[in-house]
């Protein structure tokens, strides 16, 4: 992970499962449950395995060794 990626959203929040799908890390929303059980994901430096976790602008998400994302403001 060399850089932090900013993802702007067009709604109040995005769920962790939606983020994984939109980033192309998983192919379907249903795969989020198994992905989160096998891959450590941190939201604001706290481990989280809830695919329904709401992510708001300013939240920082680190997805294992794959990437680090900051949720940007509404577009």
Coordinates of N, CA, C and O in Angstrom, one line a residue:
X1 N 0.8 -1.2 0.0 CA 0.0 0.0 0.0 C 0.9 1.2 0.0 O 1.4 1.6 1.0
X2 N 1.0 1.9 -1.1 CA 1.8 3.0 -1.2 C 1.1 4.3 -1.0 O 1.6 5.3 -0.5
X3 N -0.2 4.3 -1.3 CA -0.9 5.6 -1.2 C -2.3 5.3 -0.7 O -2.8 4.2 -0.8
X4 N -3.0 6.3 -0.2 CA -4.3 6.3 0.3 C -5.2 6.8 -0.9 O -5.0 7.8 -1.4
X5 N -6.3 6.0 -1.1 CA -7.2 6.3 -2.2 C -8.4 7.0 -1.6 O -8.9 6.6 -0.5
X6 N -8.9 8.0 -2.2 CA -10.1 8.7 -1.7 C -11.3 8.3 -2.6 O -11.2 8.4 -3.8
X7 N -12.4 7.9 -1.9 CA -13.6 7.5 -2.7 C -14.7 8.4 -2.3 O -15.1 8.5 -1.1
X8 N -15.2 9.2 -3.2 CA -16.3 10.1 -3.0 C -17.6 9.4 -3.2 O -17.7 8.5 -4.0
X9 N -18.5 9.7 -2.3 CA -19.8 9.0 -2.4 C -20.9 10.0 -2.7 O -20.8 11.2 -2.5
X10 N -22.0 9.5 -3.3 CA -23.1 10.3 -3.7 C -24.3 10.2 -2.8 O -25.5 10.5 -3.2
X11 N -24.1 9.7 -1.6 CA -25.2 9.5 -0.6 C -24.6 9.8 0.8 O -23.4 10.0 0.9
X12 N -25.4 9.7 1.8 CA -25.0 10.0 3.2 C -23.9 9.1 3.7 O -22.9 9.5 4.3
X13 N -24.0 7.8 3.3 CA -23.1 6.8 3.8 C -23.0 5.7 2.7 O -23.8 5.6 1.8
X14 N -22.0 4.8 2.9 CA -21.9 3.6 2.1 C -21.5 2.5 3.0 O -20.9 2.7 4.0
X15 N -22.0 1.3 2.8 CA -21.7 0.2 3.7 C -20.4 -0.4 3.3 O -19.9 -0.3 2.2
X16 N -19.8 -1.1 4.2 CA -18.5 -1.7 4.0 C -18.6 -2.7 2.8 O -17.7 -2.8 2.0
X17 N -19.7 -3.5 2.8 CA -19.9 -4.4 1.7 C -20.0 -3.8 0.3 O -19.4 -4.2 -0.6
X18 N -20.7 -2.6 0.3 CA -20.8 -1.9 -0.9 C -19.5 -1.3 -1.4 O -19.1 -1.3 -2.6
X19 N -18.7 -0.9 -0.4 CA -17.3 -0.4 -0.8 C -16.5 -1.5 -1.4 O -15.8 -1.3 -2.4
X20 N -16.5 -2.7 -0.8 CA -15.7 -3.8 -1.3 C -16.1 -4.1 -2.7 O -15.3 -4.4 -3.6
X21 N -17.4 -4.1 -3.0 CA -18.0 -4.4 -4.3 C -17.6 -3.3 -5.3 O -17.1 -3.6 -6.4
X22 N -17.8 -2.1 -4.9 CA -17.5 -0.9 -5.9 C -16.0 -0.9 -6.2 O -15.6 -0.4 -7.2
X23 N -15.1 -1.3 -5.2 CA -13.7 -1.3 -5.5 C -13.2 -2.5 -6.3 O -12.1 -2.6 -6.6
X24 N -14.1 -3.4 -6.5 CA -13.8 -4.6 -7.3 C -13.0 -5.7 -6.5 O -12.4 -6.6 -7.1
X25 N -13.1 -5.6 -5.2 CA -12.4 -6.5 -4.4 C -13.2 -7.8 -4.3 O -12.7 -8.9 -4.2
X26 N -14.5 -7.7 -4.3 CA -15.4 -8.8 -4.3 C -16.4 -8.6 -5.5 O -16.6 -7.5 -6.0
X27 N -16.9 -9.7 -6.0 CA -17.8 -9.6 -7.2 C -19.2 -9.4 -6.9 O -20.0 -8.9 -7.7
X28 N -19.7 -9.9 -5.7 CA -21.1 -9.8 -5.3 C -21.1 -9.3 -3.9 O -20.2 -9.6 -3.1
X29 N -22.2 -8.7 -3.5 CA -22.4 -8.3 -2.1 C -22.4 -9.5 -1.2 O -22.0 -9.4 0.0
X30 N -22.9 -10.6 -1.6 CA -23.0 -11.8 -0.8 C -21.6 -12.3 -0.4 O -21.4 -13.0 0.6
X31 N -20.6 -12.0 -1.2 CA -19.3 -12.5 -0.9 C -18.6 -11.7 0.2 O -17.6 -12.2 0.7
X32 N -19.2 -10.6 0.6 CA -18.6 -9.8 1.6 C -18.4 -10.5 3.0 O -17.4 -10.4 3.6
X33 N -19.4 -11.3 3.3 CA -19.4 -12.0 4.6 C -18.2 -12.9 4.7 O -17.4 -12.8 5.7
X34 N -17.9 -13.7 3.7 CA -16.8 -14.6 3.7 C -15.5 -13.8 3.6 O -14.5 -14.2 4.2
X35 N -15.4 -12.8 2.7 CA -14.2 -12.0 2.6 C -13.8 -11.4 3.9 O -12.7 -11.5 4.3
X36 N -14.8 -10.8 4.6 CA -14.5 -10.2 5.9 C -14.1 -11.2 7.0 O -13.4 -10.8 7.9
X37 N -14.5 -12.4 6.9 CA -14.1 -13.4 7.8 C -12.6 -13.8 7.6 O -11.9 -14.2 8.5
X38 N -12.2 -13.8 6.3 CA -10.8 -14.2 6.0 C -9.8 -13.1 5.8 O -8.6 -13.4 5.9
X39 N -10.2 -11.9 5.6 CA -9.3 -10.8 5.4 C -9.5 -9.7 6.5 O -10.6 -9.2 6.6
X40 N -8.5 -9.3 7.2 CA -8.6 -8.3 8.2 C -8.9 -6.9 7.6 O -8.2 -6.5 6.6
X41 N -10.0 -6.3 8.1 CA -10.3 -5.0 7.6 C -10.5 -4.1 8.8 O -11.1 -4.4 9.8
X42 N -9.8 -2.9 8.7 CA -9.9 -1.9 9.8 C -10.7 -0.7 9.4 O -10.4 -0.2 8.3
X43 N -11.6 -0.2 10.2 CA -12.3 1.0 10.0 C -11.9 2.0 11.1 O -12.1 1.7 12.3
X44 N -11.2 3.1 10.8 CA -10.7 4.0 11.8 C -9.9 3.3 12.8 O -10.1 3.5 14.0
X45 N -9.0 2.5 12.4 CA -8.0 1.7 13.2 C -8.6 0.7 14.1 O -8.0 0.2 15.0
X46 N -9.9 0.3 13.9 CA -10.6 -0.7 14.7 C -11.0 -1.8 13.7 O -11.6 -1.6 12.7
X47 N -10.6 -3.1 14.1 CA -11.0 -4.2 13.2 C -12.5 -4.3 13.1 O -13.2 -4.2 14.1
X48 N -13.0 -4.6 12.0 CA -14.5 -4.7 11.8 C -14.8 -5.7 10.7 O -14.2 -5.8 9.7
X49 N -15.8 -6.6 11.0 CA -16.2 -7.7 10.1 C -17.6 -7.5 9.7 O -18.2 -8.5 9.1
X50 N -18.2 -6.4 9.9 CA -19.7 -6.2 9.6 C -19.8 -5.6 8.2 O -19.4 -4.5 7.9
X51 N -20.4 -6.4 7.3 CA -20.5 -5.9 5.9 C -21.5 -4.7 5.8 O -21.5 -3.9 4.9
X52 N -22.4 -4.6 6.8 CA -23.3 -3.5 6.9 C -22.8 -2.3 7.6 O -23.6 -1.3 7.8
X53 N -21.6 -2.3 8.0 CA -21.0 -1.1 8.7 C -21.1 0.1 7.8 O -20.7 0.1 6.7
X54 N -21.7 1.1 8.4 CA -21.9 2.4 7.6 C -20.6 3.2 7.7 O -20.1 3.4 8.7
X55 N -20.2 3.6 6.5 CA -19.0 4.4 6.4 C -19.4 5.8 5.9 O -20.2 6.0 4.9
X56 N -18.9 6.8 6.6 CA -19.3 8.2 6.4 C -18.1 9.0 5.9 O -16.9 8.5 6.1
X57 N -18.3 10.1 5.3 CA -17.1 10.9 4.9 C -16.1 11.1 6.0 O -16.6 11.4 7.2
X58 N -14.9 10.9 5.7 CA -13.8 11.1 6.7 C -13.4 9.7 7.3 O -12.3 9.6 7.9
X59 N -14.2 8.7 7.2 CA -13.8 7.4 7.7 C -12.6 6.8 6.9 O -12.5 7.0 5.7
X60 N -11.7 6.1 7.6 CA -10.5 5.5 7.0 C -10.7 4.0 7.0 O -11.0 3.5 8.1
X61 N -10.5 3.4 5.9 CA -10.6 1.9 5.8 C -9.4 1.3 5.3 O -8.9 1.7 4.2
X62 N -8.8 0.3 6.0 CA -7.7 -0.4 5.5 C -8.1 -1.8 5.2 O -8.6 -2.5 6.1
X63 N -8.0 -2.3 4.0 CA -8.4 -3.6 3.6 C -7.2 -4.5 3.5 O -6.5 -4.6 2.4
X64 N -6.9 -5.3 4.6 CA -5.8 -6.2 4.6 C -4.5 -5.5 4.1 O -4.2 -4.3 4.5
X65 N -3.8 -6.1 3.2 CA -2.7 -5.5 2.5 C -3.0 -5.0 1.1 O -2.1 -4.7 0.4
X66 N -4.3 -5.0 0.8 CA -4.7 -4.6 -0.5 C -4.7 -3.1 -0.8 O -4.2 -2.6 -1.8
X67 N -5.4 -2.4 0.1 CA -5.5 -0.9 -0.2 C -6.0 -0.2 1.1 O -6.6 -0.8 2.0
X68 N -5.8 1.1 1.1 CA -6.3 1.9 2.1 C -7.1 3.0 1.5 O -6.7 3.6 0.5
X69 N -8.3 3.2 2.0 CA -9.3 4.1 1.4 C -9.8 5.1 2.5 O -10.0 4.7 3.6
X70 N -10.0 6.3 2.0 CA -10.6 7.4 2.8 C -12.0 7.7 2.1 O -12.0 7.9 0.9
X71 N -13.0 7.7 2.9 CA -14.3 8.1 2.3 C -14.4 9.6 2.2 O -14.2 10.3 3.2
X72 N -14.6 10.0 1.0 CA -14.6 11.5 0.7 C -16.0 12.0 0.9 O -17.0 11.3 1.1
X73 N -16.1 13.3 0.7 CA -17.4 14.0 0.8 C -18.4 13.7 -0.3 O -18.0 13.0 -1.3
X74 N -19.6 14.1 -0.2 CA -20.6 13.9 -1.1 C -20.3 14.6 -2.4 O -19.7 15.7 -2.5
X75 N -20.6 13.9 -3.6 CA -20.4 14.5 -4.9 C -21.7 15.0 -5.5 O -22.7 14.5 -5.1

